[in-house]
CSV table of C-alpha atoms and ligand atoms in Angstrom, one decimal:
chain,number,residue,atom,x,y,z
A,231,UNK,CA,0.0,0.0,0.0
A,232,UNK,CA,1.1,3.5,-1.0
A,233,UNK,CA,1.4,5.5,2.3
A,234,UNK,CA,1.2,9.2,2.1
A,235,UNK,CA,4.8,9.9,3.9
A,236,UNK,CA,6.6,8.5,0.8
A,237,UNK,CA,4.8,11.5,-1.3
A,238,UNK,CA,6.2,13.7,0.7
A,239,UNK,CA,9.3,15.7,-1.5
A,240,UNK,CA,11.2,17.2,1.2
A,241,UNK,CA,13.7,19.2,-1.3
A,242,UNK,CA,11.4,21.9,-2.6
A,243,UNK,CA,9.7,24.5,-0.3
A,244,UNK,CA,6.7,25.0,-1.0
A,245,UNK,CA,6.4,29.1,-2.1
A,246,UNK,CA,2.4,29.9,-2.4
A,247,UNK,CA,1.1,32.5,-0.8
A,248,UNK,CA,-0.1,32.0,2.3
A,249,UNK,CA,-4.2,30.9,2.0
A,250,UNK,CA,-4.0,29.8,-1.5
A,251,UNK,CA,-6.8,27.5,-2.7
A,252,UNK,CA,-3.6,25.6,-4.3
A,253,UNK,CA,-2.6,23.9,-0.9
A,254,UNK,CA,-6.0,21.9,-0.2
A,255,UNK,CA,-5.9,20.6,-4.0
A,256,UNK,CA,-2.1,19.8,-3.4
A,257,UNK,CA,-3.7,17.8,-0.4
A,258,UNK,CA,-7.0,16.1,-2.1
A,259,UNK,CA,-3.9,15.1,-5.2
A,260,UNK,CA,-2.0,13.2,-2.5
A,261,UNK,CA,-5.0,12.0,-0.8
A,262,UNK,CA,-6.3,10.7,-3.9
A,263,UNK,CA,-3.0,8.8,-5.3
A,264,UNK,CA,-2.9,7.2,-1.9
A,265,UNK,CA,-6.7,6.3,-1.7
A,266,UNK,CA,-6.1,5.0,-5.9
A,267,UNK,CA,-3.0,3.2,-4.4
A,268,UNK,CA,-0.6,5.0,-7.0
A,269,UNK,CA,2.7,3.6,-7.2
A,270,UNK,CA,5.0,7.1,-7.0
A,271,UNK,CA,7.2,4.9,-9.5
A,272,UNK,CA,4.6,4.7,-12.4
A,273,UNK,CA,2.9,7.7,-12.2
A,274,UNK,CA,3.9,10.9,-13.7
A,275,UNK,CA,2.5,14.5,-12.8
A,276,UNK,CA,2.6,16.8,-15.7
A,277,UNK,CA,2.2,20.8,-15.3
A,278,UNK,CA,2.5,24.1,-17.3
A,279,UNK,CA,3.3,27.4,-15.9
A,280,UNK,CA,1.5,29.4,-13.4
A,281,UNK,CA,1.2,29.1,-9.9
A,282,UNK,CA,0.0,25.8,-10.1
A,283,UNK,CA,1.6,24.5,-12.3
A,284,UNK,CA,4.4,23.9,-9.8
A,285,UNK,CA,2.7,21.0,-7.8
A,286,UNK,CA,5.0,18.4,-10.0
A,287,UNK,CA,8.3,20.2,-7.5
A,288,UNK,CA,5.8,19.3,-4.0
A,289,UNK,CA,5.0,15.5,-5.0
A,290,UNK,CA,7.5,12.7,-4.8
A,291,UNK,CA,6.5,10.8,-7.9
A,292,UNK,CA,7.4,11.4,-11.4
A,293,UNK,CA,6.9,15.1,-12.8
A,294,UNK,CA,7.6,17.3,-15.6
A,295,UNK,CA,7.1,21.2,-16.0
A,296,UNK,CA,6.3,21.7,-19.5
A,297,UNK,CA,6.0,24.6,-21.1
A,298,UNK,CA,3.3,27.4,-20.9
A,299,UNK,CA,0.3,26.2,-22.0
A,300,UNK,CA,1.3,22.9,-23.6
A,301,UNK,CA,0.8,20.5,-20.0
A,302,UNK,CA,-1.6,18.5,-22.1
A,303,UNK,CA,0.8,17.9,-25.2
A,304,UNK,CA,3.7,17.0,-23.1
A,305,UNK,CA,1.6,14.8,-21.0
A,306,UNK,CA,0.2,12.9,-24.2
A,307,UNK,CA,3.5,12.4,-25.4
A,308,UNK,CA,4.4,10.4,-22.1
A,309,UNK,CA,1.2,8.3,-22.5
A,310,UNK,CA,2.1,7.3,-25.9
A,311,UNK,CA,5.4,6.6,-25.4
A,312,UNK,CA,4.6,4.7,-22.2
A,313,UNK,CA,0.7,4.1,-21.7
A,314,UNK,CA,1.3,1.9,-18.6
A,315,UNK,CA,1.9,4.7,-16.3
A,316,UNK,CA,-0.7,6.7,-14.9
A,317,UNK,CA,-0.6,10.4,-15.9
A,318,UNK,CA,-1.8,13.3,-14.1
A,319,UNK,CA,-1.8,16.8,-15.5
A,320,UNK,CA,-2.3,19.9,-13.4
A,321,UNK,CA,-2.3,23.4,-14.4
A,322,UNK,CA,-4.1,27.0,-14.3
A,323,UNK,CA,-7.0,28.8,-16.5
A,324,UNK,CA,-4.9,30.9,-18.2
A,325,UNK,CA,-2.8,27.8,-18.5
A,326,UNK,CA,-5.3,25.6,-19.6
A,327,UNK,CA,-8.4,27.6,-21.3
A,328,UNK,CA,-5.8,30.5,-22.9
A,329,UNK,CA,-2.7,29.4,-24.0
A,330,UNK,CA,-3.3,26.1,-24.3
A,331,UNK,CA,-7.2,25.9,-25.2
A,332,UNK,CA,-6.6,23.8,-28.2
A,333,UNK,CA,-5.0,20.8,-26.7
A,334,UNK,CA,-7.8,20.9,-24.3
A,335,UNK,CA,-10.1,20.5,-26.7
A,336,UNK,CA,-8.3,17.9,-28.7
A,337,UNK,CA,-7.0,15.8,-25.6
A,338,UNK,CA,-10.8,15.6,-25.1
A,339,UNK,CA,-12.0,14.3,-27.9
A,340,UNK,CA,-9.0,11.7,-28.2
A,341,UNK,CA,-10.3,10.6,-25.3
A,342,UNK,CA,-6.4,9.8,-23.8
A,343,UNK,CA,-6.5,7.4,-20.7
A,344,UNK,CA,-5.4,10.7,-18.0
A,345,UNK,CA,-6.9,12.8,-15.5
A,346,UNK,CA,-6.4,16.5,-16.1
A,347,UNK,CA,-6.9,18.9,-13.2
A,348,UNK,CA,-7.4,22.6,-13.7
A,349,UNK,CA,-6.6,25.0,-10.7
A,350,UNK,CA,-9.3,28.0,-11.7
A,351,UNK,CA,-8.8,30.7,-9.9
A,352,UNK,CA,-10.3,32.9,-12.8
A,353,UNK,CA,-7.0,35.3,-12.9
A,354,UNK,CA,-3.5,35.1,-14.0
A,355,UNK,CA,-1.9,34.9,-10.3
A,356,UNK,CA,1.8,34.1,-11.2
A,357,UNK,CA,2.1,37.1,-13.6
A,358,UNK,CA,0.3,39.6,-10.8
A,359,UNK,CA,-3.0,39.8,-11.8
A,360,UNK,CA,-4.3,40.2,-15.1
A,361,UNK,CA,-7.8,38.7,-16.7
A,362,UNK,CA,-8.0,35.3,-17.8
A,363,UNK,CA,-10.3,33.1,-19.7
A,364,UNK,CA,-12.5,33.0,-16.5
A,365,UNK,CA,-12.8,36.1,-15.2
A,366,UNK,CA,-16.0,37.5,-15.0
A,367,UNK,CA,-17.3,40.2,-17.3
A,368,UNK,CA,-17.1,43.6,-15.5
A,369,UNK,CA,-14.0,42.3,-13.0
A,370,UNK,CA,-11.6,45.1,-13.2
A,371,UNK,CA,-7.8,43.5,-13.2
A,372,UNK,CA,-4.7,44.9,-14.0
A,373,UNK,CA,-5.0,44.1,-17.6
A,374,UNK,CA,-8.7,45.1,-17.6
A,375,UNK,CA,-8.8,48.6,-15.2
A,376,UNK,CA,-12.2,49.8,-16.6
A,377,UNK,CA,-13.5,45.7,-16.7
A,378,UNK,CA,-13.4,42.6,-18.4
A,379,UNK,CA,-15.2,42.9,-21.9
A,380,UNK,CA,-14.7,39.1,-23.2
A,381,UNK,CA,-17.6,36.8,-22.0
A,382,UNK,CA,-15.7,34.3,-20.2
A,383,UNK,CA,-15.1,30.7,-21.2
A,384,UNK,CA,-17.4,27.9,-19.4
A,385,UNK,CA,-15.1,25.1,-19.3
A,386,UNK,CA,-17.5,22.4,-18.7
A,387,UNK,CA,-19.7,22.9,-21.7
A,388,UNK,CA,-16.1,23.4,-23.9
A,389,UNK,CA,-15.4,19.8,-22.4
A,390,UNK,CA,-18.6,18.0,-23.0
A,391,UNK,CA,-18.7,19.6,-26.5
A,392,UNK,CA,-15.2,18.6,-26.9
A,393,UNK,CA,-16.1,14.6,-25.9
A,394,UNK,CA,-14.5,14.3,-22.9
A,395,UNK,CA,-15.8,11.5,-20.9
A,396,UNK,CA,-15.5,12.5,-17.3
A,397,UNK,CA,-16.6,15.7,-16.6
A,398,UNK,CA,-16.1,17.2,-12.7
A,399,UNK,CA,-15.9,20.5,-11.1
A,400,UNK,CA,-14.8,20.6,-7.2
A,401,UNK,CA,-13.8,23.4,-5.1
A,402,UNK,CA,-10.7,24.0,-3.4
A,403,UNK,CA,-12.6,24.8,0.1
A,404,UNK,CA,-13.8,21.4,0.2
A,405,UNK,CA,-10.7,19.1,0.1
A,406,UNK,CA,-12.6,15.8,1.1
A,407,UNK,CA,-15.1,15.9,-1.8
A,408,UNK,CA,-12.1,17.2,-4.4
A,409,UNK,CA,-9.8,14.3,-3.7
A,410,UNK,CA,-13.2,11.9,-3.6
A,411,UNK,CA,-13.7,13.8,-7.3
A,412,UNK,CA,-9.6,13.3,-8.6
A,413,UNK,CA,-9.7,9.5,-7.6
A,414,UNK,CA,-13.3,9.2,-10.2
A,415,UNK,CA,-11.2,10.9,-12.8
A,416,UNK,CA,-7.8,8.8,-12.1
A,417,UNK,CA,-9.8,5.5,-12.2
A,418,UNK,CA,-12.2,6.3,-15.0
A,419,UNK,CA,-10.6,5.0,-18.2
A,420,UNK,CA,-10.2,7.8,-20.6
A,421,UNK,CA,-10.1,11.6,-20.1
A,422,UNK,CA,-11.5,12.5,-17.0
A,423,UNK,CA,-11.2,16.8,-16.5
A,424,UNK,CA,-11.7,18.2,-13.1
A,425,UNK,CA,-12.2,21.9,-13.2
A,426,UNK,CA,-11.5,23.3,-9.5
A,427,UNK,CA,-12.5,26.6,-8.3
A,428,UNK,CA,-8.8,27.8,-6.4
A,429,UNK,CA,-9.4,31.4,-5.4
A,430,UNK,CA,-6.5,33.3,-5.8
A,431,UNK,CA,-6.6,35.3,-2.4
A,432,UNK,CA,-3.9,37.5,-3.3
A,433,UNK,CA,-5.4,39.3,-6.7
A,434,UNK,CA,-8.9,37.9,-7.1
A,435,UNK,CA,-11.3,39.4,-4.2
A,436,UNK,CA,-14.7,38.6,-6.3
A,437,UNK,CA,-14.1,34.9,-6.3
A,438,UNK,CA,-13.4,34.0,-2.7
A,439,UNK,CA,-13.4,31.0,-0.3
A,440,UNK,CA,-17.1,32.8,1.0
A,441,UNK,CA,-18.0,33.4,-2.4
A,442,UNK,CA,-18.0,29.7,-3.3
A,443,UNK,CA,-18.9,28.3,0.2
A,444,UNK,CA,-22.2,30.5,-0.1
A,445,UNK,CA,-23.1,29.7,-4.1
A,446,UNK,CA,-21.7,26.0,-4.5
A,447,UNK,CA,-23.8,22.7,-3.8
A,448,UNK,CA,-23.0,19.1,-4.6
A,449,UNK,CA,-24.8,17.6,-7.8
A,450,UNK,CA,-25.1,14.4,-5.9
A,451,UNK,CA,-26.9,15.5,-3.0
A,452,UNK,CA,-29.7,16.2,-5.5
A,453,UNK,CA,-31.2,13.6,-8.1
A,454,UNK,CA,-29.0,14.6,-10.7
A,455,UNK,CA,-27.2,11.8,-12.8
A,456,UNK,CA,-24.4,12.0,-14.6
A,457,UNK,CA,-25.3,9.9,-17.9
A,458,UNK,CA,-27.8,12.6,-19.9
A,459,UNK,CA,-25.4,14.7,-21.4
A,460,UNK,CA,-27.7,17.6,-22.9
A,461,UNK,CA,-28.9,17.7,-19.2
A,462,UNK,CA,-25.0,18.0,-18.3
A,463,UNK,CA,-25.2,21.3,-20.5
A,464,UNK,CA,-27.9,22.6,-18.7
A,465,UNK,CA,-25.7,22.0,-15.5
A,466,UNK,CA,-22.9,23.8,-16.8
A,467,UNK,CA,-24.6,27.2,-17.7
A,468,UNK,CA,-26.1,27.6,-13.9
A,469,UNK,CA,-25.0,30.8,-12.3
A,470,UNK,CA,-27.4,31.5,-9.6
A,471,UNK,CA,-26.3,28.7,-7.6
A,472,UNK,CA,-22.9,26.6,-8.9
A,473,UNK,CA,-23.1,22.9,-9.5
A,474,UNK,CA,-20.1,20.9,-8.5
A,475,UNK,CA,-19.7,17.1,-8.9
A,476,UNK,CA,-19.5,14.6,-11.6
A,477,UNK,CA,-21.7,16.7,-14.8
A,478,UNK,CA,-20.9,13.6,-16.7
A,479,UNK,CA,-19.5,10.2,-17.4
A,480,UNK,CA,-19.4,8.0,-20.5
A,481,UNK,CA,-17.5,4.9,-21.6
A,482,UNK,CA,-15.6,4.8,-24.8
A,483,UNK,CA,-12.3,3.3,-26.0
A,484,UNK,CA,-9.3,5.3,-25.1
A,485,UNK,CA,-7.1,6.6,-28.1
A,486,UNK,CA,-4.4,4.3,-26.5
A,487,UNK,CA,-6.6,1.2,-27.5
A,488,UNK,CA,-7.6,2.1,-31.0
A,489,UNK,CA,-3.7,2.2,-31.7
A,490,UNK,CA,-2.4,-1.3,-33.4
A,491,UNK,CA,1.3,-0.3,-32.0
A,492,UNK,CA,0.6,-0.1,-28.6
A,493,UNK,CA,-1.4,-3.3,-28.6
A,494,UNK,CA,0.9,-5.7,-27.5
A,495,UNK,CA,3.2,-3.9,-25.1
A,496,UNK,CA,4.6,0.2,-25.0
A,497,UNK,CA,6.5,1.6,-27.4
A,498,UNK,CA,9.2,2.3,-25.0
A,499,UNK,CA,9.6,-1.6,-24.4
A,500,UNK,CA,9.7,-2.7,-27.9
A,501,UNK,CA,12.6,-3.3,-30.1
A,502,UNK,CA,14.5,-0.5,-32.4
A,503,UNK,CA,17.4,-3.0,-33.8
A,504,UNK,CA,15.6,-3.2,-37.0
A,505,UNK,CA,14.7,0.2,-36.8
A,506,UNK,CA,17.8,1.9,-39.1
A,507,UNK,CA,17.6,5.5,-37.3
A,508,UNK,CA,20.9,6.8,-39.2
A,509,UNK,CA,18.8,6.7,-42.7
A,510,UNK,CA,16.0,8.7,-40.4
A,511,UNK,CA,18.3,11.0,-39.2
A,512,UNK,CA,20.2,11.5,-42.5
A,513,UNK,CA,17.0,12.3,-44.2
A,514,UNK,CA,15.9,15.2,-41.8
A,515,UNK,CA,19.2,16.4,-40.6
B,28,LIG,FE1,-2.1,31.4,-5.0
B,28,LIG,FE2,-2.8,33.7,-6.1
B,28,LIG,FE3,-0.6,33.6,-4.5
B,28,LIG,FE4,-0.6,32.4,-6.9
B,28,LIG,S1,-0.8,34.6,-6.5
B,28,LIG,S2,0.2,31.5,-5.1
B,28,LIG,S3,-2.7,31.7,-7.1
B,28,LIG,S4,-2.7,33.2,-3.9
């Protein structure tokens, strides 16, 4: 059994500011590869850049730091080359829904056997506060003094139209029922995405611990299943009161299974003798 002691990475210190919604979703990660029983040696967290996107330095197992925006093509680079180890990939809004909106949207419809978690604290907070994807129309920011003009992106509709196949939203203030939500997504086969209100208590003030605590409620507490997905929609554009939970949950093959190479062991245990890489390398170089 995976304890959580050997998660523990003792050479980084960990440089968030103090109150972050980060912390408690660094928490529900490690709860949740201990609860999945994770071994640290086959599982690999991936991250872009942004506050987040540092949780690979705070987690003894595998982890990469990719670069801004491309967590998501990085990380499915590791699953093809290796599609026996278990891939996590963490990372921010502007991370995630900005710079890197299009692998999100392709990683969903591939349908890649990984769990992708999304810290969305609605504001760029590594680069001091300017709008992101999420902010709110009207929220004045650095970048935005006289308010946000953009309608913001709703990430759970762009997944389910995307094909994703487990779609979740959990908040930060509730670390229990977000580390309950990330080991769904790490043992649902395919791409399970987990958008996570964070708030960013340092440059967001509109999007708060109170804020969520007094507007969130747990789909599953009501009779709300997770199977209808034009219902799941519906879910996604509620604004009076916010949804968080599973939305939605299908089975289909992975992209892993459809391919022929990987179907008798990973690419990065088969042979390359009788691959000639010199004629390869001649031909590009
Ligand atoms: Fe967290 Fe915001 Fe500080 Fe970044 S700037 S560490 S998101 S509180």
């Amino acid at each position: 059994m995976v304890e959580l002691s050997q998660l523990h990475e003792p050479t980084h210190t960990i440089t968030w500011c103090p109150g972050c919604g980060n912390f408690s979703i660094l928490a529900a990660l490690k709860k949740a590869i201990v609860d999945c029983n994770l071994e640290p040696h086959n599982t690999v967290i991936v991250s872009g850049i942004g506050c987040g996107g540092k949780i690979p330095h705070f987690i003894k197992t595998y982890g990469f730091e990719s670069l801004h925006g491309r967590a998501l093509a990085a990380a499915s680079g590791i699953k093809l080359a290796n599609h026996k180890l278990e891939v996590i990939v963490v990372g921010g809004d502007g991370d995630g829904y900005g710079i890197g909106a299009n692998h999100f949207i392709h990683a969903s419809r591939r349908n890649y056997d990984m769990t992708y978690i999304v810290q969305n604290n609605q504001i760029y907070g590594l680069t001091t506060g300017q709008a992101s994807p999420t902010s709110e129309k009207s929220m004045k920011t650095k970048s935005t003094p006289f308010g946000v003009i953009e309608q913001p992106i709703n990430p759970i509709a762009l997944a389910l139209a995307a094909g994703a196949t487990f779609i979740a939203r959990g908040f930060s203030g509730d670390l229990t029922h977000l580390s309950n939500l990330i080991s769904q997504g790490i043992k649902h086969k395919g791409f399970a995405f987990i958008d996570v209100f964070q708030p960013c208590v340092i440059w967001n003030h509109i999007n708060t611990f109170e804020y969520f605590r007094k507007k969130c409620y747990k789909l599953e507490q009501t009779d709300y299943k997770p199977n209808d997905k034009f219902e799941a929609f519906r879910k996604a554009f509620e604004t009076d009161k916010l949804p968080i939970g599973v939305f939605y949950q299908e089975q289909r093959p992975t992209y892993e299974d459809e391919l022929p190479q990987l179907s008798t062991s990973p690419l990065v245990k088969q042979p390359i003798d009788n691959i000639d890489i010199q004629k390869t390398l001649e031909k590009y170089l």
